[in-house]
Coordinates of C-alpha atoms and ligand atoms in Angstrom, one line a residue:
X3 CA -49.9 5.4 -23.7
X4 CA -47.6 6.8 -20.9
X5 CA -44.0 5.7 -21.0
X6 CA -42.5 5.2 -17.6
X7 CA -39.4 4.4 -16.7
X8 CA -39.3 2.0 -13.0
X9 CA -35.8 1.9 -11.6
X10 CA -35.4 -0.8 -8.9
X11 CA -32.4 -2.4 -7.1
X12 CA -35.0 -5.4 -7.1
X13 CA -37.9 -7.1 -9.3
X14 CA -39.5 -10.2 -8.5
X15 CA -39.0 -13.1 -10.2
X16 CA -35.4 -12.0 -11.0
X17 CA -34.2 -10.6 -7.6
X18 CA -35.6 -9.9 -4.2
X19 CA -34.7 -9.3 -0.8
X20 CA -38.1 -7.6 0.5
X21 CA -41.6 -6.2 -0.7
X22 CA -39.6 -3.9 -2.8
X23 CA -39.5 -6.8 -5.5
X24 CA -43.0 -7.6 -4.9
X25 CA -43.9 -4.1 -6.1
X26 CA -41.2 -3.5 -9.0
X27 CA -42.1 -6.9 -10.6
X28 CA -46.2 -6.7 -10.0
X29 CA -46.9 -2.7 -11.0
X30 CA -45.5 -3.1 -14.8
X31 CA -48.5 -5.5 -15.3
X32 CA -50.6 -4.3 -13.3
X33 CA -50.5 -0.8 -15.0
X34 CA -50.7 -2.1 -18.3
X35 CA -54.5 -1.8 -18.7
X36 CA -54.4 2.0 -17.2
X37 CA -52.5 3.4 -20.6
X38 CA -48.9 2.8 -18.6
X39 CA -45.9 1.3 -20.3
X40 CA -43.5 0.5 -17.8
X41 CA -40.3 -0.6 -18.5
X42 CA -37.5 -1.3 -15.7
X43 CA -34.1 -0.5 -15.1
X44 CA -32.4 -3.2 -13.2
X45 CA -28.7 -3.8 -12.2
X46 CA -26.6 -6.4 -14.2
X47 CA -26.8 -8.8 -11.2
X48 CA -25.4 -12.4 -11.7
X49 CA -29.0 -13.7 -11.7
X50 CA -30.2 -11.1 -13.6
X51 CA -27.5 -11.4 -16.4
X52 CA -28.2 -15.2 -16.1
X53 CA -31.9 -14.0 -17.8
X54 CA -30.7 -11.6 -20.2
X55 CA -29.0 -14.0 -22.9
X56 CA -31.3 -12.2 -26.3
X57 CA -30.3 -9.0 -25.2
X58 CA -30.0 -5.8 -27.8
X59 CA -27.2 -3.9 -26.3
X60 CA -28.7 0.1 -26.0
X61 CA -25.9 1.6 -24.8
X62 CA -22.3 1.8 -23.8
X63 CA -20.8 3.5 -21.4
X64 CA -16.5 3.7 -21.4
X65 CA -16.2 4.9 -17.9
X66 CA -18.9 4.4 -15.5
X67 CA -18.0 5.0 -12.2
X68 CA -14.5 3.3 -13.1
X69 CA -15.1 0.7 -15.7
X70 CA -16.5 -0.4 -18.8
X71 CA -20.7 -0.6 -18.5
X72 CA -23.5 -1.6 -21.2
X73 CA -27.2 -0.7 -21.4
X74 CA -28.9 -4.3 -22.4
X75 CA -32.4 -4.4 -23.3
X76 CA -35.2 -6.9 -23.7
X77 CA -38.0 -8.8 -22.3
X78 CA -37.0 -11.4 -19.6
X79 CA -38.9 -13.0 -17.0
X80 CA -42.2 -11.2 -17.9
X81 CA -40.4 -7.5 -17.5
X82 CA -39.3 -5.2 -20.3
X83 CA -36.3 -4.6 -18.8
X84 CA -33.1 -2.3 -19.4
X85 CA -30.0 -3.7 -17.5
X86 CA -27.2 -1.9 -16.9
X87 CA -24.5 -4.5 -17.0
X88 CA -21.3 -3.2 -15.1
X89 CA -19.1 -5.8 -14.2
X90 CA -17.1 -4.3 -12.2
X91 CA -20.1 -3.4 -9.6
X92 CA -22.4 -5.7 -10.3
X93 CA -20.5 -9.0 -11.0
X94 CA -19.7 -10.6 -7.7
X95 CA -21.7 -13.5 -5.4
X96 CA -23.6 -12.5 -2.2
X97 CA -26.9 -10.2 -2.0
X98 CA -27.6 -7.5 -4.0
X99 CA -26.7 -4.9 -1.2
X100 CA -24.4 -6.7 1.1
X101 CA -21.7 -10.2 0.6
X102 CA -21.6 -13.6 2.2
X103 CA -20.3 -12.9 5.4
X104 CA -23.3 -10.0 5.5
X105 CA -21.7 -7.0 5.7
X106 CA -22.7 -4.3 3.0
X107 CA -20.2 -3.8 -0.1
X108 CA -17.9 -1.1 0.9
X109 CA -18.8 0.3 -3.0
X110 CA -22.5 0.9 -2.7
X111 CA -22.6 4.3 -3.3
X112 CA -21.2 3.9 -6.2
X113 CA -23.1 0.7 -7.3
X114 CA -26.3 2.9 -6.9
X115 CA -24.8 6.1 -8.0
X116 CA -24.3 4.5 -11.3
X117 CA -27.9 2.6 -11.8
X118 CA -29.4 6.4 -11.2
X119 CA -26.6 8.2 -13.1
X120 CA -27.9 6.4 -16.1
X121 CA -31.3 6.4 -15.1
X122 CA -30.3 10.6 -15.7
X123 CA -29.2 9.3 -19.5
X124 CA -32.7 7.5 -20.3
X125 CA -34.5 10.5 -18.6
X126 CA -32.8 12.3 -21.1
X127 CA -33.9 10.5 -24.2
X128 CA -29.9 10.1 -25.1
X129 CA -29.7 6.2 -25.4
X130 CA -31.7 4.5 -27.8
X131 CA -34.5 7.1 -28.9
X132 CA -36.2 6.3 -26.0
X133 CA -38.1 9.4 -24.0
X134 CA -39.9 7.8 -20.7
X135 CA -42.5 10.9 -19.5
X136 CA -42.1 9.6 -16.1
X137 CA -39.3 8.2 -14.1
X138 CA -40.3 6.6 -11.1
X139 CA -37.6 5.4 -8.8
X140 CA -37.9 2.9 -5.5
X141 CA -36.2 2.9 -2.5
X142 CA -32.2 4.8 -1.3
X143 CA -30.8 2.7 -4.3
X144 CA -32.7 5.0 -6.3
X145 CA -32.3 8.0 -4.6
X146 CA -30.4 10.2 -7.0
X147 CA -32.6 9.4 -9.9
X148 CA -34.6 12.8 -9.2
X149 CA -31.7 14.6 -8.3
X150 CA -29.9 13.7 -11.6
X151 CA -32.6 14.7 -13.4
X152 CA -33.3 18.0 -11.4
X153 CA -29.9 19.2 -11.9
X154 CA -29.8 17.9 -15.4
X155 CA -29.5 19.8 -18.5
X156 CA -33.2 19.3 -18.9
X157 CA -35.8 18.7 -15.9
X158 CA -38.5 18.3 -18.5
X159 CA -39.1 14.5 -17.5
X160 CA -41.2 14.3 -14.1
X161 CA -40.0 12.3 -11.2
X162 CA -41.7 10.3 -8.5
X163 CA -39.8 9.0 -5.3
X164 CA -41.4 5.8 -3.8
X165 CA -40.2 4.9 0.0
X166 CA -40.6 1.3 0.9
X167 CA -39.0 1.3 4.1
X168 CA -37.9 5.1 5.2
X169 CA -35.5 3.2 7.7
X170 CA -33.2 2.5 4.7
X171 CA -31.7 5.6 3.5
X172 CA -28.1 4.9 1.8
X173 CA -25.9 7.5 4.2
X174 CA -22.3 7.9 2.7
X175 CA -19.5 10.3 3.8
X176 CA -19.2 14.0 2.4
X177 CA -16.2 12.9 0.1
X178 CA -18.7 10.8 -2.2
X179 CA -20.4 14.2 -3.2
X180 CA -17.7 15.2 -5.2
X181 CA -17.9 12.2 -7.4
X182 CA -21.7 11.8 -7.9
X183 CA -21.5 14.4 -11.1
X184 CA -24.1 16.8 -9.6
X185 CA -23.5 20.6 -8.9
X186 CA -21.7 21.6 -5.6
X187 CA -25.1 24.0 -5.2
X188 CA -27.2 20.3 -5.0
X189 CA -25.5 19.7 -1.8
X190 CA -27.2 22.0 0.8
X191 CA -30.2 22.2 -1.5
X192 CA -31.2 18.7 0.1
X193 CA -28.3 15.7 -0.8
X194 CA -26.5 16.7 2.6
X195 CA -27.3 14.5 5.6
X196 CA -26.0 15.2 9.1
X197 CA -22.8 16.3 6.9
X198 CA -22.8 13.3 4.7
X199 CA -24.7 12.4 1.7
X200 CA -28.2 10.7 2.1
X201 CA -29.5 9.0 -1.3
X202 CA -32.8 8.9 -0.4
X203 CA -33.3 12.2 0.9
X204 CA -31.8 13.6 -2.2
X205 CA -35.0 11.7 -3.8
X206 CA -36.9 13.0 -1.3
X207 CA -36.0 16.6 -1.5
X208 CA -35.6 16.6 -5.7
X209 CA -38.9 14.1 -6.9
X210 CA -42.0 16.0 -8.2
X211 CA -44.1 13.4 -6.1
X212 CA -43.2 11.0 -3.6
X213 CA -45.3 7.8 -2.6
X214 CA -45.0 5.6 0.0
X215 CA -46.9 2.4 0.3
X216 CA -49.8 3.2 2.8
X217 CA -51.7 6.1 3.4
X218 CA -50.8 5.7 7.2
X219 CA -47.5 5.1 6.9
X220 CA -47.6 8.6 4.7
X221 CA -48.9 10.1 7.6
X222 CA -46.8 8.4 10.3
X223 CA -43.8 9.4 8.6
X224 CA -44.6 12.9 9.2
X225 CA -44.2 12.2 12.8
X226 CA -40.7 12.6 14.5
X227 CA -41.5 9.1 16.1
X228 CA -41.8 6.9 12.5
X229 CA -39.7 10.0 10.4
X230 CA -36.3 8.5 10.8
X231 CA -34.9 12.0 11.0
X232 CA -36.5 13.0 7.5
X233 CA -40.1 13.9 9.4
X234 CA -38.9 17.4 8.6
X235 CA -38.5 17.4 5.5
X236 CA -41.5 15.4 4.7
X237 CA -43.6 17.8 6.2
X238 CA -42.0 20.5 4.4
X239 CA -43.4 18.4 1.0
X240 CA -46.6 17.2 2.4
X241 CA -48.3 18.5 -0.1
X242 CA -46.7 16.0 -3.2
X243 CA -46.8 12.7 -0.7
X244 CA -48.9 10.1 -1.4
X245 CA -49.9 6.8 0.1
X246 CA -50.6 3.7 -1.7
X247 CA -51.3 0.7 -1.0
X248 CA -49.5 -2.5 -1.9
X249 CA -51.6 -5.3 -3.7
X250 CA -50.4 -8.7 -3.8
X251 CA -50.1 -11.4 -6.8
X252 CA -53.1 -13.1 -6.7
X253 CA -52.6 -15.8 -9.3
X254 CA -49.3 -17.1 -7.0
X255 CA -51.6 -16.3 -3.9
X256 CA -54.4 -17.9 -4.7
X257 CA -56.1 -20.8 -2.9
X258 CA -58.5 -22.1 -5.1
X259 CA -55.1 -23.5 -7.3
X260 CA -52.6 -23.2 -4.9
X261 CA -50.2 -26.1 -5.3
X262 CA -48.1 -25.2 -2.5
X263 CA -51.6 -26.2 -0.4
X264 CA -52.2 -30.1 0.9
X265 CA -55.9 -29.0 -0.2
X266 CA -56.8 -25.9 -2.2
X267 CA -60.7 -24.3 -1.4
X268 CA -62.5 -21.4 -1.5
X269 CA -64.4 -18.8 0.4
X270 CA -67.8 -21.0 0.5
X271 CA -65.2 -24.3 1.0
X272 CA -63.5 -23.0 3.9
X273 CA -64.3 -25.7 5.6
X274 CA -61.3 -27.3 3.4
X275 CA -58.9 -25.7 4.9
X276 CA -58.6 -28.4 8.2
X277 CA -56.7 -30.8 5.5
X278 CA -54.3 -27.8 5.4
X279 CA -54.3 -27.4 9.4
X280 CA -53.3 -31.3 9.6
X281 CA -50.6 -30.9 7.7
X282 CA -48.6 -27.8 9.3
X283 CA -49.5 -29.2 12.9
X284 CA -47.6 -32.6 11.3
X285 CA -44.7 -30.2 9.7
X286 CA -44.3 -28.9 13.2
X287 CA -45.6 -31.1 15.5
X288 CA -48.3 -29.5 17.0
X289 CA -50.7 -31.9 18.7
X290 CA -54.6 -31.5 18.3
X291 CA -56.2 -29.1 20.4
X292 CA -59.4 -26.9 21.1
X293 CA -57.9 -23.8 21.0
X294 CA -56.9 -22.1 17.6
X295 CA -53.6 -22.3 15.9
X296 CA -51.3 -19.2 15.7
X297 CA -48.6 -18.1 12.9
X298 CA -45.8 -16.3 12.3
X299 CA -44.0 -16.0 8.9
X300 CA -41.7 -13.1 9.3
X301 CA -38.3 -11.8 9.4
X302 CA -37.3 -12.6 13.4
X303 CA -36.9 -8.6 14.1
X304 CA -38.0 -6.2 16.3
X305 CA -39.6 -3.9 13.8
X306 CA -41.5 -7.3 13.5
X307 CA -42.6 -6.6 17.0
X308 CA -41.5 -10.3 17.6
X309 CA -39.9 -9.9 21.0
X310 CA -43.8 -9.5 21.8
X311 CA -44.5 -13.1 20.5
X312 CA -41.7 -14.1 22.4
X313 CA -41.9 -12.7 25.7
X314 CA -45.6 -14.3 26.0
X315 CA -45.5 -17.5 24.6
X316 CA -46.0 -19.3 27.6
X317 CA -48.9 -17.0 28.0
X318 CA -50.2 -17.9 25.2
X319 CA -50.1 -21.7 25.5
X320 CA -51.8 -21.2 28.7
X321 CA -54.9 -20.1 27.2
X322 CA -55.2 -23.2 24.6
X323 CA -53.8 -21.9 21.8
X324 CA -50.9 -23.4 19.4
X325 CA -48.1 -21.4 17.7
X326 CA -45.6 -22.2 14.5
X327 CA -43.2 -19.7 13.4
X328 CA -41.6 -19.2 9.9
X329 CA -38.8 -17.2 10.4
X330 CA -35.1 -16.2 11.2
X331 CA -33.3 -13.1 12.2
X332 CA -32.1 -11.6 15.3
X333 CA -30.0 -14.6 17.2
X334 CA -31.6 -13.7 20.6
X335 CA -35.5 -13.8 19.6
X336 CA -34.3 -17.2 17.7
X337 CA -33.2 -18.6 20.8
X338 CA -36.4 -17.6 23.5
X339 CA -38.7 -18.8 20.9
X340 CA -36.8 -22.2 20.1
X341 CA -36.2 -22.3 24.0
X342 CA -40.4 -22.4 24.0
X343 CA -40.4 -25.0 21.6
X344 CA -38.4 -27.3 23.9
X345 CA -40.7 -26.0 27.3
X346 CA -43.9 -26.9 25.2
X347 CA -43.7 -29.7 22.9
X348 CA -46.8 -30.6 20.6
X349 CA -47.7 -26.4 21.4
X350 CA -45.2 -24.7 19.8
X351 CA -43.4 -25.4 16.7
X352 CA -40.6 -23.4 15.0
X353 CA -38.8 -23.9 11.4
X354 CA -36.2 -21.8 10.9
X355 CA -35.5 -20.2 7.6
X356 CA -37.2 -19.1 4.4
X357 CA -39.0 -21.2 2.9
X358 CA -41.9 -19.8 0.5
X359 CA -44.0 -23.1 -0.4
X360 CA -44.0 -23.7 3.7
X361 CA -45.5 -20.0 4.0
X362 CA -48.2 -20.8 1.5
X363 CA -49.4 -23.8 3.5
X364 CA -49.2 -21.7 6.7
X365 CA -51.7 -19.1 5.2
X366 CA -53.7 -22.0 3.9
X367 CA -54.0 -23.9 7.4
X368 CA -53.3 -22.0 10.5
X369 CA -56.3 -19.9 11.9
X370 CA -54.4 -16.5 12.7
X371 CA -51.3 -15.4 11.9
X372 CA -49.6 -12.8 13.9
X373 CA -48.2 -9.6 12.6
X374 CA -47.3 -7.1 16.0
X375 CA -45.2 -4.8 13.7
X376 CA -43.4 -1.5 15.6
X377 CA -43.6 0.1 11.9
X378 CA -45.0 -1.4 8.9
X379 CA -45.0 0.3 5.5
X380 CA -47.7 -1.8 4.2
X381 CA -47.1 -5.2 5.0
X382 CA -47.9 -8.2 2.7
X383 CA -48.3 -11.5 5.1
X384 CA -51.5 -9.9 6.2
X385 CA -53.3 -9.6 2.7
X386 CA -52.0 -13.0 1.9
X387 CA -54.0 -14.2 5.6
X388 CA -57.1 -12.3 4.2
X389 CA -56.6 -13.8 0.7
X390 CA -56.5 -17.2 2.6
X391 CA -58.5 -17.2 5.5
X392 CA -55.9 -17.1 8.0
X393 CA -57.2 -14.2 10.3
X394 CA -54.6 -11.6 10.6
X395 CA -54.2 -10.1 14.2
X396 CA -51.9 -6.9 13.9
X397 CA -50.8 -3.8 15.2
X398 CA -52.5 -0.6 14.2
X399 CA -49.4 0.9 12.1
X400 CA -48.7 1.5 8.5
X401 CA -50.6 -0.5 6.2
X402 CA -51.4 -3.2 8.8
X403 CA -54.1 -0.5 10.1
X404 CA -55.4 0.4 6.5
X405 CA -56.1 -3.6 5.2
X406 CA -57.6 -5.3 8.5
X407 CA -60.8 -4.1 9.8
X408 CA -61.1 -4.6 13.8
X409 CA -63.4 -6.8 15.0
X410 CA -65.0 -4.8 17.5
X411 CA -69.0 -5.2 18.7
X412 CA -69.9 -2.2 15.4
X413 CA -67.4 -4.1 12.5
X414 CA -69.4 -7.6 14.0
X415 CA -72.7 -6.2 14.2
X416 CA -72.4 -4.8 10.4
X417 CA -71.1 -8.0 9.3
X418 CA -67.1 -6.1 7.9
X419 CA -64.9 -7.0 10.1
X420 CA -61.8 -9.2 8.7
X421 CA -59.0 -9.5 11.8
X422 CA -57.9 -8.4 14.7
X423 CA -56.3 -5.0 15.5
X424 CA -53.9 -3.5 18.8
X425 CA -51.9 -0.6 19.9
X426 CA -47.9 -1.3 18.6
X427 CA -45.7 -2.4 21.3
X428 CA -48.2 -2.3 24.1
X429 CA -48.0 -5.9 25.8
X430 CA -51.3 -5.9 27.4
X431 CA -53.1 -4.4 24.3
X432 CA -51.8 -7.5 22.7
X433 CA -52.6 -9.8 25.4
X434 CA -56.3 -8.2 24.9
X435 CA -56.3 -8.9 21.5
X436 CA -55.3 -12.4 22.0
X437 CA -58.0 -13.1 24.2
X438 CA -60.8 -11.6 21.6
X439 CA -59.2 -13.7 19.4
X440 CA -59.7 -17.0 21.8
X441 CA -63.0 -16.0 22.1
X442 CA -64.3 -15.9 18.9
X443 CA -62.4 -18.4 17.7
X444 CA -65.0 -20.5 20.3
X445 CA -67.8 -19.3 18.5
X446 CA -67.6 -21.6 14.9
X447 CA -70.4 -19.6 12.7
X448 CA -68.7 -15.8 14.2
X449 CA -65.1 -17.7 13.4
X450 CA -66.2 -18.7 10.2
X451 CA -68.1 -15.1 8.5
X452 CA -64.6 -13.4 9.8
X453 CA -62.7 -16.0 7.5
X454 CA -65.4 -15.4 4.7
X455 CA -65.3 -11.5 4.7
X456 CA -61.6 -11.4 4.5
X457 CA -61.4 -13.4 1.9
X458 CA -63.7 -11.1 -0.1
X459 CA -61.3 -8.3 0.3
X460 CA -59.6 -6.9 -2.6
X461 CA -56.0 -7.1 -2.2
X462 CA -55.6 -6.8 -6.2
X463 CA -53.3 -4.3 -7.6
X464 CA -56.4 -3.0 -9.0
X465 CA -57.0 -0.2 -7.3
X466 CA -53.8 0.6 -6.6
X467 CA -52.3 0.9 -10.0
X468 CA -55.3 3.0 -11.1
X469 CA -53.9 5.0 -8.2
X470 CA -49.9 5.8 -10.1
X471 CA -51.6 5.6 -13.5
X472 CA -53.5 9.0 -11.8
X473 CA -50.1 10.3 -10.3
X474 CA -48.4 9.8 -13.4
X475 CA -50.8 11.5 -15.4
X476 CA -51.6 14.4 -13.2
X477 CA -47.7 15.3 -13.5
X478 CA -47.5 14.9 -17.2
X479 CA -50.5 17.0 -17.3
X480 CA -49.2 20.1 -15.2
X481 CA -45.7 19.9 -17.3
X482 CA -47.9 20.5 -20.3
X483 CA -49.7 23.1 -18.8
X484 CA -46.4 24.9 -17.0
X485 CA -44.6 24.6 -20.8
Ligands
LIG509 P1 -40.8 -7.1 4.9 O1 -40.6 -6.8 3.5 O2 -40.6 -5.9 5.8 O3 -40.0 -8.3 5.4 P2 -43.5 -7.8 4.2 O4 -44.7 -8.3 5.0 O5 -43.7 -6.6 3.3 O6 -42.3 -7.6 5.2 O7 -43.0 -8.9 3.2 C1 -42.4 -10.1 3.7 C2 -42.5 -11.2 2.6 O8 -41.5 -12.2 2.9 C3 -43.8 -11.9 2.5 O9 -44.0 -12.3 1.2 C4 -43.6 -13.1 3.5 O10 -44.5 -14.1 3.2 C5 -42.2 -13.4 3.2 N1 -41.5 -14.1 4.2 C6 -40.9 -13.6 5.3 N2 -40.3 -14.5 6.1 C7 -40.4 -15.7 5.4 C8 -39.9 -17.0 5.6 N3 -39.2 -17.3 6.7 N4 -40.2 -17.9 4.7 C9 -41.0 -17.6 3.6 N5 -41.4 -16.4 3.3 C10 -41.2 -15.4 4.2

C-alpha cells in the first residue's frame, strides 16, 4: 500500500465551500481499491472539532504560530483524519476562509501557514511514527506544503500540488516571509509574488507534480488569458502538470434511489422523469408549455458566465422555452434575473439560495441545464445533468469541454453525443446553441437517445483515481531509482 497524506482546507461531509470538498472527501475512497491509503489533514474547524469527540491526540505543538495547537487523529465522518486543533486560528464562527460579515480573516496566512507547517512535521515522519510516501496538497491553503518540505531537512517525501481554481492564490505582503520558517534563499526561488508572498505559487514552483482538475483547464492555464499571472510559470513546469478529471459521488447522485427526487428512474425509465418536471414547474411556478425547460443551479457570478443567461432571458422566453434558477451571488445579476421573473410569470422562476435537495430535483426534472462558464476547472453540475438526464448545454472551457460531447450532425449520426457545446462569452454562439437545443428538444426519439447516452457516461471516480494512484506511484518510483 502507498501512504498518502491529503491536506485540505475542506472535505465533504465535514466542511465545504466548493468542489474542493467534493474532491478531498470522495479521492480517499475512491483510491482505496488502487493500493492508496489516504489519510487527511484537516483544520480544527468548529464543525470539524464537533466530529472529532474519540480522538487520539498525535501531537502537540507549544507555539504554533502563537498559541497552543494539537495533532488529533481518528476516523470521523468516513475520513481517517488528522486535525490540527488550534484554537486560536481555528476556533471562531463564520466560513472557513472569511467571517460573518464576508470579509476574509485578517489571519489567514497564518491559519494556512500553520496547517502546511505541520503538514512539513508528518512529511517528516516526526509525529506519531507515521511516514506518508506522498503528500498531496489542494488548493492556496495548501500552498506551502511543498515548499516546507522542499526546504526541509529532508525532501525525501514527494509532493504533488493540486489547483482547483488557479484564480485563488492566497497573496500576502512581503513582511509574512519572515515568519513562515523557510530560508530567505526560498523567496526569489519562487514564494515571491509581485513582491509579496503567493502560497500557491510557492506550491506551484516547489511540488514534484502538479494536477489540476481537467486536462483542458491544464492546458488553458498555460495561456496568459486563463493563467492568472502564473501562465509563466506553468509553462516553465509543463512538463510535471497533469489534468484530471473530477468524478462525482454516485451513490448521493444517483437517480434510481434518489430521495431528494418526487420520482426516481432510470436510463430505460426516463420517461419518469415528467413526475419530476411537475414538481419543479410547481416549486417555481412555471406553467405548462411546449417548449423545454431550462436550469441554472450555480453560484450567480460572472465566471458562471451568468450575465449571459441574464442579458437574454427575454430571448429566450420568446422562443418557448421555460427557465428556473438555483442560485445567489453577485447583487446585480440577482436583480435582472428576478426583474425577468416579474416581466414573465409562469416562464421564469427563480429561488434564491442554496439549497442541495432543490438541486437534486432540478437535475431530476428540468430538460437542460445551463452552464456558460468564462473558466471552469472541471465543473460538477454538468456530470450530475449527465448522471440525470438533464442535458447539459455549456461553454467549451475547462472540464465543461472534456465531459459533454457536442451534438453536432457527426456526434448524432454516430449515436455519442450527450449535450450541447458553445464558444465562452460569445452571445450569439449561445443564442445558436440555444436554438439547436429548441430544435431537438422538438424531435422526442433524438431528445430522448441524447438523455439515454449521457446517462451512460461514466462520471465515477473510477478512472480518475486510477489516474493519482499512477502519479503517486510514478514519483515514489523515480525517488527509489534517484536514491
Ligand atoms: P464551483 O465549485 O465553481 O461553484 P462546481 O460546478 O464545481 O462549481 O460545483 C458547484 C457545486 O455547488 C455543485 O455541487 C452544485 O450543485 C452546487 N451548487 C451551486 N449552487 C447551488 C445552490 N444554489 N443550491 C444547491 N447547490 C448548489
Amino acid at each position: 500500500m502507498i501512504e498518502v497524506l491529503s491536506v485540505a482546507s475542506e472535505a465533504y461531509p465535514l466542511i465545504k465551500t466548493g468542489g474542493l470538498a467534493d474532491v478531498a472527501g470522495a479521492l480517499p475512497g475512491a483510491l482505496a481499491g488502487h493500493g492508496v491509503t489516504m489519510r487527511t489533514l484537516l483544520p480544527g474547524y468548529p464543525a470539524v472539532m464537533n466530529e472529532a469527540g474519540g480522538a487520539r491526540v498525535v501531537g502537540e505543538f507549544s507555539d504554533l504560530f502563537d498559541g497552543r495547537a494539537r495533532l488529533l487523529a481518528g476516523r470521523f465522518a468516513g475520513l481517517d483524519l488528522i486535525v490540527l486543533d488550534a484554537p486560536h486560528l481555528y476556533d471562531r464562527q463564520g466560513g472557513p476562509y472569511a467571517g460573518q460579515d464576508g470579509m476574509d480573516w485578517p489571519d489567514n496566512w497564518k491559519r494556512f501557514a500553520a496547517l502546511s507547517w505541520v503538514a512539513g512535521r508528518l512529511a517528516l515522519g516526526l509525529v506519531d511514527g507515521y511516514q506518508p510516501q506522498v503528500v498531496h496538497a489542494h488548493d492556496w491553503q495548501a500552498g506551502l506544503v511543498p515548499a516546507y518540505v522542499k526546504y526541509g531537512p529532508s525532501d525525501r517525501v514527494k509532493t504533488v500540488m493540486t489547483v482547483h481554481n488557479l484564480v485563488f492564490q492566497g497573496h500576502f505582503g512581503s513582511d509574512v516571509f519572515a515568519r513562515l520558517d523557510l530560508p530567505s534563499h526560498a523567496f526569489y526561488e519562487g514564494i515571491e509574488y509581485y513582491g509579496g508572498v503567493g502560497y500557491l505559487k510557492a506550491g506551484l514552483a516547489s511540488a514534484d507534480a502538479l494536477t489540476t482538475v481537467s486536462p483542458t483547464y491544464a492546458h488553458e492555464i498555460r495561456t496568459p488569458a486563463f493563467g492568472a499571472g502564473l501562465d509563466g510559470l506553468l509553462n516553465a513546469r509543463a512538463n510535471v502538470l497533469h489534468g484530471i478529471t473530477n468524478g462525482i459521488d454516485t451513490e448521493a447522485w444517483n437517480p434510481a434511489t434518489d430521495p431528494a427526487l418526487v420520482q426516481t428512474y432510470g436510463p430505460s425509465t426516463v420517461h419518469k422523469r415528467a413526475a419530476n418536471k411537475a414538481a419543479v414547474r410547481e416549486r417555481f411556478g412555471i406553467d405548462q408549455s411546449a417548449g423545454p425547460l431550462f436550469s441554472v443551479v450555480s453560484r450567480l457570478t460572472s465566471q458562471k458566465g451568468i450575465d449571459l443567461i441574464a442579458s437574454n432571458v427575454d430571448w429566450l422566453v420568446s422562443l418557448g422555452a421555460s427557465l428556473v434558477v438555483l442560485g445567489s451571488g453577485d447583487a446585480a445579476l440577482e436583480a435582472t434575473l428576478e426583474a425577468a421573473t416579474i416581466r414573465h410569470p409562469g416562464r421564469v422562476g427563480m429561488v434564491k439560495g442554496y439549497d442541495e435537495s432543490l438541486s437534486h430535483l432540478i437535475q431530476g426534472g428540468a430538460d437542460a441545464i445551463l452552464i456558460p462558464s468564462r473558466f471552469e476547472p472541471c465543473g460538477l453540475t454538468q456530470l450530475y445533468g449527465l448522471r440525470y438526464g438533464c442535458v447539459p448545454v455549456v461553454s467549451r472551457v475547462g472540464g465543461l469541454a472534456d465531459t459533454v460531447i457536442d451534438a453536432n450532425e457527426a456526434a448524432i449520426g454516430a449515436g455519442v453525443a450527450t449535450g450541447f457545446q458553445f464558444t465562452a462569452a460569445n452571445a450569439d454562439a449561445f443564442m445558436q446553441a440555444i436554438r439547436r437545443v429548441v430544435a431537438l428538444h422538438a424531435d422526442r426519439p433524438a431528445w430522448l437517445s441524447l438523455q439515454k447516452q449521457g446517462m451512460k457516461a461514466d462520471v465515477s471516480w473510477a478512472r480518475s483515481a486510477k489516474r493519482y494512484a499512477e502519479l503517486y506511484k510514478t514519483l515514489i518510483a523515480r525517488k527509489q531509482a534517484l536514491a
